[in-house]
Tab-separated table of C-alpha atoms in Angstrom:
chain	number	residue	atom	x	y	z
A	1	MET	CA	-70.107	-83.360	22.480
A	2	MET	CA	-66.411	-83.424	24.073
A	3	ARG	CA	-64.458	-80.488	24.597
A	4	THR	CA	-61.022	-80.276	24.905
A	5	TYR	CA	-58.336	-77.657	25.525
A	6	ASP	CA	-54.686	-76.804	24.536
A	7	ASN	CA	-52.952	-74.108	26.350
A	8	ILE	CA	-51.285	-71.055	24.563
A	9	LEU	CA	-48.910	-68.776	25.982
A	10	CYS	CA	-48.485	-64.843	24.508
A	11	GLU	CA	-44.502	-63.846	23.889
A	12	CYS	CA	-45.545	-60.818	26.814
A	13	GLY	CA	-46.456	-64.041	28.906
A	14	HIS	CA	-50.438	-63.387	29.019
A	15	GLN	CA	-51.781	-67.195	28.839
A	16	GLY	CA	-55.162	-68.589	27.310
A	17	ARG	CA	-56.593	-72.035	25.646
A	18	ILE	CA	-57.506	-73.044	22.499
A	19	LEU	CA	-61.092	-74.912	22.992
A	20	CYS	CA	-61.861	-77.923	20.784
A	21	LYS	CA	-65.472	-79.073	20.563
A	22	GLU	CA	-65.711	-81.960	18.802
A	23	ASN	CA	-68.765	-84.249	17.741
A	24	ASP	CA	-68.300	-87.689	19.273
A	25	ALA	CA	-71.801	-88.939	18.586
A	26	PRO	CA	-71.573	-92.597	17.082
A	27	PHE	CA	-72.658	-93.044	13.515
A	28	SER	CA	-72.765	-89.294	12.820
A	29	SER	CA	-70.425	-87.073	10.841
A	30	LEU	CA	-67.499	-85.267	11.657
A	31	TRP	CA	-67.008	-81.849	12.941
A	32	GLU	CA	-64.620	-79.716	15.110
A	33	SER	CA	-64.857	-76.214	15.867
A	34	TYR	CA	-61.823	-74.215	17.077
A	35	SER	CA	-62.153	-71.087	19.170
A	36	LEU	CA	-59.962	-69.210	21.978
A	37	GLU	CA	-60.405	-68.227	25.204
A	38	GLY	CA	-58.183	-65.831	26.778
A	39	PHE	CA	-57.770	-63.993	23.584
A	40	GLU	CA	-59.833	-62.313	20.684
A	41	GLY	CA	-59.802	-63.856	17.478
A	42	GLY	CA	-61.900	-66.064	15.134
A	43	THR	CA	-62.924	-69.693	15.034
A	44	VAL	CA	-62.095	-72.534	12.756
A	45	THR	CA	-64.922	-75.323	12.105
A	46	ILE	CA	-63.566	-78.327	10.006
A	47	THR	CA	-66.027	-81.301	8.726
A	48	ASN	CA	-63.296	-83.344	7.352
A	49	TYR	CA	-59.499	-83.569	8.279
A	50	LYS	CA	-58.538	-82.367	4.896
A	51	ASP	CA	-59.731	-78.881	5.549
A	52	MET	CA	-57.627	-78.762	9.219
A	53	PRO	CA	-55.260	-75.877	8.656
A	54	GLN	CA	-51.458	-76.558	8.820
A	55	ASP	CA	-51.334	-73.976	11.630
A	56	LEU	CA	-54.159	-73.587	13.623
A	57	ILE	CA	-52.966	-70.853	15.886
A	58	ALA	CA	-52.388	-68.877	12.801
A	59	ALA	CA	-55.882	-69.525	11.546
A	60	LEU	CA	-57.402	-68.412	14.694
A	61	LYS	CA	-55.423	-65.080	14.538
A	62	PRO	CA	-55.345	-64.772	18.326
A	63	LYS	CA	-55.070	-61.204	19.523
A	64	CYS	CA	-53.483	-60.629	23.061
A	65	PRO	CA	-55.653	-58.474	25.618
A	66	LYS	CA	-52.553	-57.655	27.262
A	67	CYS	CA	-49.993	-56.364	24.767
A	68	GLY	CA	-52.399	-55.980	21.776
A	69	GLN	CA	-50.167	-58.083	19.378
A	70	THR	CA	-51.570	-60.710	16.776
A	71	GLY	CA	-49.798	-63.624	15.683
A	72	LYS	CA	-47.187	-63.585	18.944
A	73	ALA	CA	-48.890	-66.622	20.796
A	74	SER	CA	-47.756	-70.442	20.947
A	75	TYR	CA	-48.659	-73.578	22.413
A	76	ILE	CA	-47.362	-74.315	25.986
A	77	LYS	CA	-44.978	-77.381	25.602
A	78	ALA	CA	-45.711	-79.786	28.217
A	79	THR	CA	-42.842	-80.200	30.807
């Protein structure tokens, strides 16, 4: 299983991450599972790419533990 992370940031300045766990075993079926670290919220699991949500952050519904707002997080742009 491979794990990757994307950093996200709430408008209030609180930072967290989206964790992606991915099946990388050869000759096996595709699956990816997305969850949040540092934020409350849901999980998203896909078994084929057509099920991938257009807006992953919106699908996860991150709630900031610092300010209590939902839907105020966005990806941190690489510099």
